[in-house]
mmCIF file with all atom_site columns, C-alpha atoms and ligand atoms in Angstrom:
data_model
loop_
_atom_site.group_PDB
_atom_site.id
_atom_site.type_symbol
_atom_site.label_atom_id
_atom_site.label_alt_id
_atom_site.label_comp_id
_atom_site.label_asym_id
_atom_site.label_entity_id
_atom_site.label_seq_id
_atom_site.pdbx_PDB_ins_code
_atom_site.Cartn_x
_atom_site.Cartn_y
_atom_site.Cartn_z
_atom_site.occupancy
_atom_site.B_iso_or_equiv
_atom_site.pdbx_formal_charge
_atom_site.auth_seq_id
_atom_site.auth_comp_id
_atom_site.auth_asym_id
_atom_site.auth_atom_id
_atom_site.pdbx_PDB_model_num
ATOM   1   C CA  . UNK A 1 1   ? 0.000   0.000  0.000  1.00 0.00 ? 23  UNK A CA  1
ATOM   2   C CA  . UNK A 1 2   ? 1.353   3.656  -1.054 1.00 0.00 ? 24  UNK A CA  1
ATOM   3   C CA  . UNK A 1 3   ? 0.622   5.874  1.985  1.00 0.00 ? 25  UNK A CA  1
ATOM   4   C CA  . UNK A 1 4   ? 0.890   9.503  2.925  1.00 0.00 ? 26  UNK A CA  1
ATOM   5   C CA  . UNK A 1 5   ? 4.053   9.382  5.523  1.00 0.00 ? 27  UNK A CA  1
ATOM   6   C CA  . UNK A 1 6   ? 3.042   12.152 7.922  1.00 0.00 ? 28  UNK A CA  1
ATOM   7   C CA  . UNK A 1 7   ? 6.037   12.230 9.881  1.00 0.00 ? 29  UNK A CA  1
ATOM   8   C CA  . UNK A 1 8   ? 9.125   10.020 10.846 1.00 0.00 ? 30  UNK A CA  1
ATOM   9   C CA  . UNK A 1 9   ? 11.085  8.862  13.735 1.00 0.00 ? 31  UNK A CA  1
ATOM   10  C CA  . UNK A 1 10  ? 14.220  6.782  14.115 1.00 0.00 ? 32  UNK A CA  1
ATOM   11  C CA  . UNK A 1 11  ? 11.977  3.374  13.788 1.00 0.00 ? 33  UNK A CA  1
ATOM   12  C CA  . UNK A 1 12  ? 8.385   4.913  13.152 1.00 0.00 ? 34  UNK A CA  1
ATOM   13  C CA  . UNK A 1 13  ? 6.300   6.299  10.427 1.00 0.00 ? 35  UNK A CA  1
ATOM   14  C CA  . UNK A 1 14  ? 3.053   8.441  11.042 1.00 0.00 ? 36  UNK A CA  1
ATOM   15  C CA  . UNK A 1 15  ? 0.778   7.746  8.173  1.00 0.00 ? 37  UNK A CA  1
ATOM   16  C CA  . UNK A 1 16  ? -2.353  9.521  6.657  1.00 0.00 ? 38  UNK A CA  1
ATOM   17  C CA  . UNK A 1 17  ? -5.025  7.122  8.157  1.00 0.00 ? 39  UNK A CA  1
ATOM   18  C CA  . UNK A 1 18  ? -6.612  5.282  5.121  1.00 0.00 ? 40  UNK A CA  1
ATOM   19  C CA  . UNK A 1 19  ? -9.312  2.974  5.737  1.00 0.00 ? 41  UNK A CA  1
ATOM   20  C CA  . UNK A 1 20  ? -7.226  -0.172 4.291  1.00 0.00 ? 42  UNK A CA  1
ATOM   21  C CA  . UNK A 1 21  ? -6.045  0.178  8.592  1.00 0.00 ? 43  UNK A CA  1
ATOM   22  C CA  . UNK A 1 22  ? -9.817  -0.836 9.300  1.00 0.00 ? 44  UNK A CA  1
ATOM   23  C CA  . UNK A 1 23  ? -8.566  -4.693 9.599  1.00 0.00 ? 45  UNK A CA  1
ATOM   24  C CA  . UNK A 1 24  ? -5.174  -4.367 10.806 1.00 0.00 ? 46  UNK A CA  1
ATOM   25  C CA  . UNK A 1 25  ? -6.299  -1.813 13.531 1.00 0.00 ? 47  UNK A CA  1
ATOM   26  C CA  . UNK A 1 26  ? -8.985  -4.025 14.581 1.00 0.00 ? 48  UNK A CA  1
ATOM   27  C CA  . UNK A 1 27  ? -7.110  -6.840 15.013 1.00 0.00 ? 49  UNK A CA  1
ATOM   28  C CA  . UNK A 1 28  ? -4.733  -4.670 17.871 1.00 0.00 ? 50  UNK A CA  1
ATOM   29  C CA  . UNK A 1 29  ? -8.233  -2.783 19.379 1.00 0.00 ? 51  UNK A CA  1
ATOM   30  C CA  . UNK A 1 30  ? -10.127 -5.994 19.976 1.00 0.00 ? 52  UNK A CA  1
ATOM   31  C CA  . UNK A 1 31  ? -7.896  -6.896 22.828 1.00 0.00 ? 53  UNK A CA  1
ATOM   32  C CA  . UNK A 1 32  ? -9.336  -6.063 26.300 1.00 0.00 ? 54  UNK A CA  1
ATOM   33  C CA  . UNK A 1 33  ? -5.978  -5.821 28.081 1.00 0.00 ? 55  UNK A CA  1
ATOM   34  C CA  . UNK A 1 34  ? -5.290  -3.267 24.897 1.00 0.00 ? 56  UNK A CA  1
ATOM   35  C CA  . UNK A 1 35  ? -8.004  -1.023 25.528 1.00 0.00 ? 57  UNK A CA  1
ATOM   36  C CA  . UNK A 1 36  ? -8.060  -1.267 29.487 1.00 0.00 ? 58  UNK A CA  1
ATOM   37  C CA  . UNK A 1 37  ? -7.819  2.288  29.912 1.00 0.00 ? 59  UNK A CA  1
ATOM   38  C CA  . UNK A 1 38  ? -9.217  3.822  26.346 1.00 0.00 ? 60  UNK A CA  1
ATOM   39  C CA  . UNK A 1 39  ? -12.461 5.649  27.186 1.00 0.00 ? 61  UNK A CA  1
ATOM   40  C CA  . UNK A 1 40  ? -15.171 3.536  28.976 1.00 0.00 ? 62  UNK A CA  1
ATOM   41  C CA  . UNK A 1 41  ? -12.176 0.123  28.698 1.00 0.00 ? 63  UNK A CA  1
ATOM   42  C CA  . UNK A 1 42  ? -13.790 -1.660 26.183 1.00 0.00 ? 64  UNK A CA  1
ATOM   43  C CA  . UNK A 1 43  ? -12.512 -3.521 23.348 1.00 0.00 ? 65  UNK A CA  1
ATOM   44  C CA  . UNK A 1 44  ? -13.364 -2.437 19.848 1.00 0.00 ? 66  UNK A CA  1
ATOM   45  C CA  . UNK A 1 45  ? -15.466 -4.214 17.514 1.00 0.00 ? 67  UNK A CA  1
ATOM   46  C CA  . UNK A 1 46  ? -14.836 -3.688 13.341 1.00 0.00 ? 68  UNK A CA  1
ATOM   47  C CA  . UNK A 1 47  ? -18.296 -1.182 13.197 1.00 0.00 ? 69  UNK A CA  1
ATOM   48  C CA  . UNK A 1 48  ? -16.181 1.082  16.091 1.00 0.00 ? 70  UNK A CA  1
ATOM   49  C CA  . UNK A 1 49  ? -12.915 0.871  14.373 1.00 0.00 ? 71  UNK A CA  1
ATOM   50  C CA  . UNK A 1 50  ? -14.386 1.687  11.062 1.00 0.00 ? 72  UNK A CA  1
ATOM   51  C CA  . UNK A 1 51  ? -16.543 4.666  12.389 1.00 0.00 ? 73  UNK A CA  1
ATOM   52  C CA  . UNK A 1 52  ? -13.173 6.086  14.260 1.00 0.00 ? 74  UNK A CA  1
ATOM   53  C CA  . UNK A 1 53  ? -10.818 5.725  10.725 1.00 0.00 ? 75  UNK A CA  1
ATOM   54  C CA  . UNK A 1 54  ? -13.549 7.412  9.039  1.00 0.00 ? 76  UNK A CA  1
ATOM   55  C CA  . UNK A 1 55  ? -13.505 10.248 11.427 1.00 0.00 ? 77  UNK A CA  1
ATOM   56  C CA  . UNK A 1 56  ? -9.514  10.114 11.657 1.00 0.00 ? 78  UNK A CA  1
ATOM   57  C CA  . UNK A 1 57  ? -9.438  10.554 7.410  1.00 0.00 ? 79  UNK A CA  1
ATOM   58  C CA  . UNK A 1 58  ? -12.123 13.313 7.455  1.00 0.00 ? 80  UNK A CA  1
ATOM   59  C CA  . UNK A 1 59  ? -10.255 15.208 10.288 1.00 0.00 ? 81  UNK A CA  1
ATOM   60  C CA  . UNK A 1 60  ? -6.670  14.998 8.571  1.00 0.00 ? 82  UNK A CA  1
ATOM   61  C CA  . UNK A 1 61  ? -8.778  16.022 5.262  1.00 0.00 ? 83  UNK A CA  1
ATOM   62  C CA  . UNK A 1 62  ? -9.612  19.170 7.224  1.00 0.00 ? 84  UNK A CA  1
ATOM   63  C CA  . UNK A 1 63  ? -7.046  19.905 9.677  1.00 0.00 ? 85  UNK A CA  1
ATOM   64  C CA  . UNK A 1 64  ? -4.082  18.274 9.045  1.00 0.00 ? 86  UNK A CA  1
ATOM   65  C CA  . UNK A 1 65  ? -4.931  16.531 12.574 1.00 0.00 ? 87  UNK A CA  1
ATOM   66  C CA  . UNK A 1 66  ? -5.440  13.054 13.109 1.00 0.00 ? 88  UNK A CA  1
ATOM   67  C CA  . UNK A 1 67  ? -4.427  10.148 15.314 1.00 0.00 ? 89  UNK A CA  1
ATOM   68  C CA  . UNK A 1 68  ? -2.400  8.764  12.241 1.00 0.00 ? 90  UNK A CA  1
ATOM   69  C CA  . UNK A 1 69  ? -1.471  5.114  11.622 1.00 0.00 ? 91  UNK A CA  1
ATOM   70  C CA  . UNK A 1 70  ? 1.616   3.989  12.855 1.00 0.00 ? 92  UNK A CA  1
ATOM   71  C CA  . UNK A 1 71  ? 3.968   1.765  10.903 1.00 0.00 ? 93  UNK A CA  1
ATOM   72  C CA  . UNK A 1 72  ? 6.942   -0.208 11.741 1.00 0.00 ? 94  UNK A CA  1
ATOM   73  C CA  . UNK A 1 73  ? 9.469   0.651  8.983  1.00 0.00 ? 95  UNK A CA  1
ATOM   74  C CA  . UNK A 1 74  ? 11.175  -2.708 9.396  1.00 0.00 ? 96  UNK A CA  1
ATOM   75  C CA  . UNK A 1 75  ? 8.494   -4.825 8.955  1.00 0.00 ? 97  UNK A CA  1
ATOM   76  C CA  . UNK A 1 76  ? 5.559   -2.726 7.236  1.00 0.00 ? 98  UNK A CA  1
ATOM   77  C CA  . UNK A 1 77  ? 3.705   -3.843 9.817  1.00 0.00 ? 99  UNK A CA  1
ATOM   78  C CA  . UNK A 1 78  ? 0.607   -1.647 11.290 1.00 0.00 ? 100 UNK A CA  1
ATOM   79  C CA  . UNK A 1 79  ? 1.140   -1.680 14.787 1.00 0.00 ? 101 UNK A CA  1
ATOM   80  C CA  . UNK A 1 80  ? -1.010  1.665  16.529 1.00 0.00 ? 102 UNK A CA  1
ATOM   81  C CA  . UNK A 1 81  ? -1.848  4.944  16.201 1.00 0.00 ? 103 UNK A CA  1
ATOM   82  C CA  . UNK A 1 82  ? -0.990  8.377  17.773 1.00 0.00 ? 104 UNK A CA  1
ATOM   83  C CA  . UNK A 1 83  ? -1.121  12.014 17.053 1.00 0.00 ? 105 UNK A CA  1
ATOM   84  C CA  . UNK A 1 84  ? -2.745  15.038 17.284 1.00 0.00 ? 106 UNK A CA  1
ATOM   85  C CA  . UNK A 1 85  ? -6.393  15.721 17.662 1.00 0.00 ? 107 UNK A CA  1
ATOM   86  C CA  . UNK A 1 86  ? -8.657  18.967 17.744 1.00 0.00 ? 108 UNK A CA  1
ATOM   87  C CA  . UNK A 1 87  ? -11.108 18.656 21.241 1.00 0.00 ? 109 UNK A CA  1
ATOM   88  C CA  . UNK A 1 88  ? -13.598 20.774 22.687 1.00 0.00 ? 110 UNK A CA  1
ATOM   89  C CA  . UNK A 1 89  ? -14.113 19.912 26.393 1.00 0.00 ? 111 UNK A CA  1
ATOM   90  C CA  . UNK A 1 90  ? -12.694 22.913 28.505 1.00 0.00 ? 112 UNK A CA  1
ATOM   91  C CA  . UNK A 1 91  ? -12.528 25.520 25.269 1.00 0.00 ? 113 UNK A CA  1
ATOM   92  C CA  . UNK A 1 92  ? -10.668 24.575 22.040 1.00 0.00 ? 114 UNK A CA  1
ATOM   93  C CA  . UNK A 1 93  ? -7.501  22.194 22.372 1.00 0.00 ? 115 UNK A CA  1
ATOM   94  C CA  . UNK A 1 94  ? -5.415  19.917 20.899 1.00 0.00 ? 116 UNK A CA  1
ATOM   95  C CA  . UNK A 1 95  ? -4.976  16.008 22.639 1.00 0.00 ? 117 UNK A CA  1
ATOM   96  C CA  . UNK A 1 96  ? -1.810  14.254 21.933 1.00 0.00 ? 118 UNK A CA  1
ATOM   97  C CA  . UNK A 1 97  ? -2.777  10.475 21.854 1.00 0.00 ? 119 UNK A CA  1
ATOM   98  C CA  . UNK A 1 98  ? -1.247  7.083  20.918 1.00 0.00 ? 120 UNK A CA  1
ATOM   99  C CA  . UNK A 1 99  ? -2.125  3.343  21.470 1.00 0.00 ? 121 UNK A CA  1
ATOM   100 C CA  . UNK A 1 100 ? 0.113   0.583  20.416 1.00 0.00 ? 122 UNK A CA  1
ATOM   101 C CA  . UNK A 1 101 ? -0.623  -3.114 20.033 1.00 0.00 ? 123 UNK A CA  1
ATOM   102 C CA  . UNK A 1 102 ? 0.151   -4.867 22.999 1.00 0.00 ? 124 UNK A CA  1
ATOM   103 C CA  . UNK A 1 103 ? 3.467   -7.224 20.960 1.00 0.00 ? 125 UNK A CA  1
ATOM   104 C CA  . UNK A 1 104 ? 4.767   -3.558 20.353 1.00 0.00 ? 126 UNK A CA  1
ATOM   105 C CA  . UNK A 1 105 ? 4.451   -1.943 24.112 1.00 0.00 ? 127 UNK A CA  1
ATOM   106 C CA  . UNK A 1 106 ? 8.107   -1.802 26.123 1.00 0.00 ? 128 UNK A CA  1
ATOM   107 C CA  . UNK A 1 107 ? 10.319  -0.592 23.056 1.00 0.00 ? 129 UNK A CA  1
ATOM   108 C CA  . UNK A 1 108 ? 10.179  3.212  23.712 1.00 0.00 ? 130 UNK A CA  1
ATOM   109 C CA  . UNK A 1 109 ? 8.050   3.476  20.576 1.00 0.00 ? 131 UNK A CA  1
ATOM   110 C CA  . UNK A 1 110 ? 5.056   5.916  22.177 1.00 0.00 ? 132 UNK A CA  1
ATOM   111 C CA  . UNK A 1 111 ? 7.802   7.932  23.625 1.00 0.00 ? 133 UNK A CA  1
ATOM   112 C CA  . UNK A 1 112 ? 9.126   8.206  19.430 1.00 0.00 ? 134 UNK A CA  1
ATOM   113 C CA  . UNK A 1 113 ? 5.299   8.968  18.441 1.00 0.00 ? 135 UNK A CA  1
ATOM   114 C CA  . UNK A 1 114 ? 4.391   11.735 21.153 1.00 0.00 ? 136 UNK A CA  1
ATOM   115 C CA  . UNK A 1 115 ? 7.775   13.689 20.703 1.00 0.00 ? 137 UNK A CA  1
ATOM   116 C CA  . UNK A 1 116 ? 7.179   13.247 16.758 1.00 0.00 ? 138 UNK A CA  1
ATOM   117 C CA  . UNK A 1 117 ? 3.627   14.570 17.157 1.00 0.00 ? 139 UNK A CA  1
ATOM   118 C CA  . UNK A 1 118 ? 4.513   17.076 19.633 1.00 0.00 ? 140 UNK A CA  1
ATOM   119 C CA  . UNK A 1 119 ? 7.560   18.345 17.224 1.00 0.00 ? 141 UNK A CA  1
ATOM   120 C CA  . UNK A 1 120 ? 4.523   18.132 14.131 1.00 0.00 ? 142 UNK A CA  1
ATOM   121 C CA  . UNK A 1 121 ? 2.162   20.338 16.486 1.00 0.00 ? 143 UNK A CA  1
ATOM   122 C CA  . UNK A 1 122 ? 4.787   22.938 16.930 1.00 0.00 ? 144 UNK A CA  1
ATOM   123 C CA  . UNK A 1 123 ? 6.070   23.029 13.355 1.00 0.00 ? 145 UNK A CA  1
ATOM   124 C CA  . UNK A 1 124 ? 3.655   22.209 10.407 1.00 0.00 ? 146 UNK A CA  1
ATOM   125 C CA  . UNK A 1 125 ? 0.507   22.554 12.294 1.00 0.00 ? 147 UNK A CA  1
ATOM   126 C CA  . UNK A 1 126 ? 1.487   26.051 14.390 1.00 0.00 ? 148 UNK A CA  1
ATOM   127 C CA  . UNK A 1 127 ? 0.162   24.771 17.682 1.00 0.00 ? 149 UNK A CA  1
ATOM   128 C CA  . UNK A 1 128 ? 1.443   26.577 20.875 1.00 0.00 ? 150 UNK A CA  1
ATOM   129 C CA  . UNK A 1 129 ? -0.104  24.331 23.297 1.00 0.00 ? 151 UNK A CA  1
ATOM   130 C CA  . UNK A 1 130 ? -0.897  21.094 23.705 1.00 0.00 ? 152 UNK A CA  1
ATOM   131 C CA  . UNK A 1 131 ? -3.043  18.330 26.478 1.00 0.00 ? 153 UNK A CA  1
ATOM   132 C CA  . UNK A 1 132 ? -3.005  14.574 26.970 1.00 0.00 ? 154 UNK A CA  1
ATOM   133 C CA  . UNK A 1 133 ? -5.322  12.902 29.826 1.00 0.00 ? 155 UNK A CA  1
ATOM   134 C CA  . UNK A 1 134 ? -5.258  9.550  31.004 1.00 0.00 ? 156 UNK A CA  1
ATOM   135 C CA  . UNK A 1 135 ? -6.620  7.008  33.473 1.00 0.00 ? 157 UNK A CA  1
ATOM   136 C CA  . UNK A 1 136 ? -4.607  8.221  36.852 1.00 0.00 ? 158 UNK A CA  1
ATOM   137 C CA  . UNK A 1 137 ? -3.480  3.932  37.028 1.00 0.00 ? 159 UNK A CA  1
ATOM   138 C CA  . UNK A 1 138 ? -2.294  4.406  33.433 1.00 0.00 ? 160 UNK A CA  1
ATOM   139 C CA  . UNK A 1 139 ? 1.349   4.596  34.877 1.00 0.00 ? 161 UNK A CA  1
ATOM   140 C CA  . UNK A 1 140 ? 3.489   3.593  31.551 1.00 0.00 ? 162 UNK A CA  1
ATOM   141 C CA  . UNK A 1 141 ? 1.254   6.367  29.603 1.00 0.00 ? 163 UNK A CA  1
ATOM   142 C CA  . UNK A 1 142 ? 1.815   8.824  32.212 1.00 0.00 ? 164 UNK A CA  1
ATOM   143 C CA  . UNK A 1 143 ? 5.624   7.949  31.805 1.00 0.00 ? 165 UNK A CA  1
ATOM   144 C CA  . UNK A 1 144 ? 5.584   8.682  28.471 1.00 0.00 ? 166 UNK A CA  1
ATOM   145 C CA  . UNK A 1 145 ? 4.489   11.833 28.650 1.00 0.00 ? 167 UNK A CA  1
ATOM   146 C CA  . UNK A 1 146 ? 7.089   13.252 31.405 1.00 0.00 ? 168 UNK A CA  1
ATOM   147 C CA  . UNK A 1 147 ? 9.503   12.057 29.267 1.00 0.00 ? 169 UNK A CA  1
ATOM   148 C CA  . UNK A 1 148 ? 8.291   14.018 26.647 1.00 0.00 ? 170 UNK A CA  1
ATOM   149 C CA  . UNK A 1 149 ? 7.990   16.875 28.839 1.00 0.00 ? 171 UNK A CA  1
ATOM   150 C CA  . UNK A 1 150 ? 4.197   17.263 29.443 1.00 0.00 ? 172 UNK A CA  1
ATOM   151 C CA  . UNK A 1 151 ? 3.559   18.556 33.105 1.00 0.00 ? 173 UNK A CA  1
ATOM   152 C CA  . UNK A 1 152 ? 0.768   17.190 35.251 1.00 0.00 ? 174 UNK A CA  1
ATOM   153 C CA  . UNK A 1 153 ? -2.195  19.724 35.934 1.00 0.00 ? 175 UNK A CA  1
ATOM   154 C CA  . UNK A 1 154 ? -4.231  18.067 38.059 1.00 0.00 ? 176 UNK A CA  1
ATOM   155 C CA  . UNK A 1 155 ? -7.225  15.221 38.088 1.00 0.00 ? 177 UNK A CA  1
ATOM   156 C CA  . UNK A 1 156 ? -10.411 15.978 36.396 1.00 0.00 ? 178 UNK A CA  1
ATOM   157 C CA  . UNK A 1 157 ? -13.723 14.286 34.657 1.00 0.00 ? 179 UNK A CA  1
ATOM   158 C CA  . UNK A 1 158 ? -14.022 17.223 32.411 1.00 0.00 ? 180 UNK A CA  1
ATOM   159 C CA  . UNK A 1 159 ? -12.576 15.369 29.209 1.00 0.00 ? 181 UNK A CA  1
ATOM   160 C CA  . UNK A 1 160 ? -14.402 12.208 28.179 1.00 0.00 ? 182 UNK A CA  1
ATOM   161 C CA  . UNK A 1 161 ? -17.065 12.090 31.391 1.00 0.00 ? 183 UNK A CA  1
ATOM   162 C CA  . UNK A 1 162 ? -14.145 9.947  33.135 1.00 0.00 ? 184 UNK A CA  1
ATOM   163 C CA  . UNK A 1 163 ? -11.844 10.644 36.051 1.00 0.00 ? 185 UNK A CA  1
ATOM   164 C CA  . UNK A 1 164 ? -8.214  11.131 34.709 1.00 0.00 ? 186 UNK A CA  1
ATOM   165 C CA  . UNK A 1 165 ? -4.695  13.048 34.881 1.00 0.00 ? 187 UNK A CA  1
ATOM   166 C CA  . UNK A 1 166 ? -5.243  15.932 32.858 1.00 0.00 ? 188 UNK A CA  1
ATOM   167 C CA  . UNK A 1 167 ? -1.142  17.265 31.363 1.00 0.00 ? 189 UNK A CA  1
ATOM   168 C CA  . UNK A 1 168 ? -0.223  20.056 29.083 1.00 0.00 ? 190 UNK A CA  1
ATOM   169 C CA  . UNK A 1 169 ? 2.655   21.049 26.905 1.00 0.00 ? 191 UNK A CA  1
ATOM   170 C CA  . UNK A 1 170 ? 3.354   24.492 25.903 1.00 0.00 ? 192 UNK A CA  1
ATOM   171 C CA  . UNK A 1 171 ? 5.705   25.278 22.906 1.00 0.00 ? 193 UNK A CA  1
ATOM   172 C CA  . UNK A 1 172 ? 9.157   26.392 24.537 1.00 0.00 ? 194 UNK A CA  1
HETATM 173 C C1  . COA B 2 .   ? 0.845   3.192  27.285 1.00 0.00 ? 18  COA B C1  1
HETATM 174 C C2  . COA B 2 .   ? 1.596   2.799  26.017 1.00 0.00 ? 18  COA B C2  1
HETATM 175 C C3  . COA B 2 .   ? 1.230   3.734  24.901 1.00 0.00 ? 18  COA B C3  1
HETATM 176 C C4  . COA B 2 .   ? 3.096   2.871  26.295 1.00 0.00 ? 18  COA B C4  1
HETATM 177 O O1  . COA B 2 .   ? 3.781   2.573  25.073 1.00 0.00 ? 18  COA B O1  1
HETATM 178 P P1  . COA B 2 .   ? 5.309   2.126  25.070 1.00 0.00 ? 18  COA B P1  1
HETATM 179 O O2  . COA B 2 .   ? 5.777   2.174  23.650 1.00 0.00 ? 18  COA B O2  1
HETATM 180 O O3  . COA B 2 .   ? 5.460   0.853  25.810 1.00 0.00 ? 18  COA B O3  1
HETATM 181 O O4  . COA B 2 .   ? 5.951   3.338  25.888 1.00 0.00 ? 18  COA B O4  1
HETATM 182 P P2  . COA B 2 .   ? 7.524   3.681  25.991 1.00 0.00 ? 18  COA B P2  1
HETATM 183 O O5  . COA B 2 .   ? 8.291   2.406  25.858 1.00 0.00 ? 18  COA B O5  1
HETATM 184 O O6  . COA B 2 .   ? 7.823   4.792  25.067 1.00 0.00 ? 18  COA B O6  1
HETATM 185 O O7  . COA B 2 .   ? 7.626   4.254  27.475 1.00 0.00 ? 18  COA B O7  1
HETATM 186 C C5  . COA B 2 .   ? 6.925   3.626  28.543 1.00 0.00 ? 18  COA B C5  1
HETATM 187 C C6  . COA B 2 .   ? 7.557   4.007  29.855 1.00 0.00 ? 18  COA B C6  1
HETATM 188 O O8  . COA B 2 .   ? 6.670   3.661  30.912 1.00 0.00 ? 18  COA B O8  1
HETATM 189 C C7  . COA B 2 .   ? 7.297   2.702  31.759 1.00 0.00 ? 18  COA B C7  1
HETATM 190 N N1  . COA B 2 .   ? 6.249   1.785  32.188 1.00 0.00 ? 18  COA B N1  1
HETATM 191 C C8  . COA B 2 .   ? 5.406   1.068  31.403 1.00 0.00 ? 18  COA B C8  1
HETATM 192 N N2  . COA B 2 .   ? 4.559   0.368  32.164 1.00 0.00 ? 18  COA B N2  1
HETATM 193 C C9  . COA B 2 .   ? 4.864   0.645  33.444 1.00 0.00 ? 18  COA B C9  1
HETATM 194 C C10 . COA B 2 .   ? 4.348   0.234  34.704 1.00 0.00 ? 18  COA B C10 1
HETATM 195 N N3  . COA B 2 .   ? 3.301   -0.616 34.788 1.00 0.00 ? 18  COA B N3  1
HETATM 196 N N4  . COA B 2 .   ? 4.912   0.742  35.833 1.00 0.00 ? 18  COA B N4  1
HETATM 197 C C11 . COA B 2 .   ? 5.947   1.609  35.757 1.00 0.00 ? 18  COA B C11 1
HETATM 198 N N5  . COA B 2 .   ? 6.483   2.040  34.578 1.00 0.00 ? 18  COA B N5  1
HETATM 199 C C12 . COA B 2 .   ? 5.938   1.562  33.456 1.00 0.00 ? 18  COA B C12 1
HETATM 200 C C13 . COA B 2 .   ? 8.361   2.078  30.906 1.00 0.00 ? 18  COA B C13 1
HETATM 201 O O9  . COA B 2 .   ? 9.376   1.499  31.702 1.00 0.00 ? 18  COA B O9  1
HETATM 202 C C14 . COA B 2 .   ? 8.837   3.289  30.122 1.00 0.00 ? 18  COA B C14 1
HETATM 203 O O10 . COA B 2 .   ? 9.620   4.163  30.919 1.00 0.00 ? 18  COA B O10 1
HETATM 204 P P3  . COA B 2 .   ? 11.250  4.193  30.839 1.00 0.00 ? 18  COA B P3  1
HETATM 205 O O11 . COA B 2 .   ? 11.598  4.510  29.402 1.00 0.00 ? 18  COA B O11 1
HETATM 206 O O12 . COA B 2 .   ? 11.614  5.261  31.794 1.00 0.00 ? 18  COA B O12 1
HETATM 207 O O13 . COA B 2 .   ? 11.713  2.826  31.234 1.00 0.00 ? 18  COA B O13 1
HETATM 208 C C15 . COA B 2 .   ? 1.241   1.337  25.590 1.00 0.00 ? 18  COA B C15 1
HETATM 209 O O14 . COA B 2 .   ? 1.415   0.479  26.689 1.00 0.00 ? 18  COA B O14 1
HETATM 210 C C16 . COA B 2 .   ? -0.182  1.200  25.077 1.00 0.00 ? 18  COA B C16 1
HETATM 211 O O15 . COA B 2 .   ? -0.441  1.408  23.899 1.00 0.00 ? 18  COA B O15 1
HETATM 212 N N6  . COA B 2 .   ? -1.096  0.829  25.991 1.00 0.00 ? 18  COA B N6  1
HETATM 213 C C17 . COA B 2 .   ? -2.513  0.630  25.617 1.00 0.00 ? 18  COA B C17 1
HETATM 214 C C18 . COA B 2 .   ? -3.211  1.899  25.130 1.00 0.00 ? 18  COA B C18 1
HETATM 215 C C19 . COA B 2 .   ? -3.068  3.062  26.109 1.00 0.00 ? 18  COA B C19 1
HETATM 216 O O16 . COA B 2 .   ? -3.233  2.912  27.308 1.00 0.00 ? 18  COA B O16 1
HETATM 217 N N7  . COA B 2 .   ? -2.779  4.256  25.525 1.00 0.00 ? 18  COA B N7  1
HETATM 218 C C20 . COA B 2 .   ? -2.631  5.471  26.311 1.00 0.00 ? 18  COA B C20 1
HETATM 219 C C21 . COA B 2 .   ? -3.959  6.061  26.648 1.00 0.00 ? 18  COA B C21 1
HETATM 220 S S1  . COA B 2 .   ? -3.773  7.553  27.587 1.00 0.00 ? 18  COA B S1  1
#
């Protein structure tokens, strides 16, 4: 498949999402464990996957935003996705994201996405701030994101009608 490389890390690329990821996307968001702390915890079926990839390609149509597919250069495999996406809980921001499948976790790859996304948000996209939550027991997301420099703000169950760590990033 030809696709739209977004942006590059040292293992990573961040691709257009195109809905050829329907299949490969569902076979990583069908896993419980996977999807423990992604809104209300539950797995995804192939109608919720498809419904989210058609949103993703209608929002990167429009914005330039999107959590975009990731691919393993090495093995062309399809193995998450991550980004950037336009929100509108507490005013207009922008959520850095990723999810991985659970064969890909441990290797410092959502560490490569966020600080890709991040460097995207500042750059091509002209962002000067941006949020992540998660689920407060989401420790190895919460990592990532202090060691891409987020700062914790506080708890809240403004974003998503759950309790979570709300973080921001501002452009230095
Ligand atoms: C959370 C997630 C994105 C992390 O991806 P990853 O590629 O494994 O992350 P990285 O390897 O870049 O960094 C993870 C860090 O957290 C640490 N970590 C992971 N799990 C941990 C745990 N249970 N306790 C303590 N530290 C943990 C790792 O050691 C690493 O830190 P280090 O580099 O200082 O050693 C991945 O597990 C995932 O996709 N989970 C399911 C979806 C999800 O929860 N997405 C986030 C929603 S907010």
């Amino acid at each position: 498949m030809n696709r739209e490389v977004v942006a590059s890390t040292a293992r990573l690329d961040l691709c257009a999402p195109v809905i050829g990821d329907v299949e490969p996307l569902v076979a990583l968001w069908s896993d419980p464990e996977t999807m423990k702390y992604i809104g209300g915890g539950e797995p995804w079926d192939d109608v919720k996957v498809r419904s989210r990839i058609e949103r993703a390609i209608d929002t990167f149509a429009d914005t330039g935003c999107a959590f975009y597919t990731i691919v393993e250069r090495a093995s062309r495999a399809v193995i998450g996705q991550g980004g950037l996406v336009p929100i509108e809980f507490n005013g207009k921001e922008i959520e850095l994201g990723y999810r991985l499948g659970r064969a890909h976790w441990g290797k410092g790859y959502a560490t490569e996405v966020a600080r890709a996304s991040a460097a995207r948000g500042w750059g091509a996209l002209g962002f000067g701030r941006l949020v992540a939550v998660t689920y407060p027991e989401n420790v190895g997301s919460r990592r990532v994101l202090e060691k891409t420099g987020f700062v914790e703000v506080g708890e809240t169950d403004v974003y998503y009608g759950v309790r979570c760590v709300l973080y921001e990033l501002v452009k230095g």
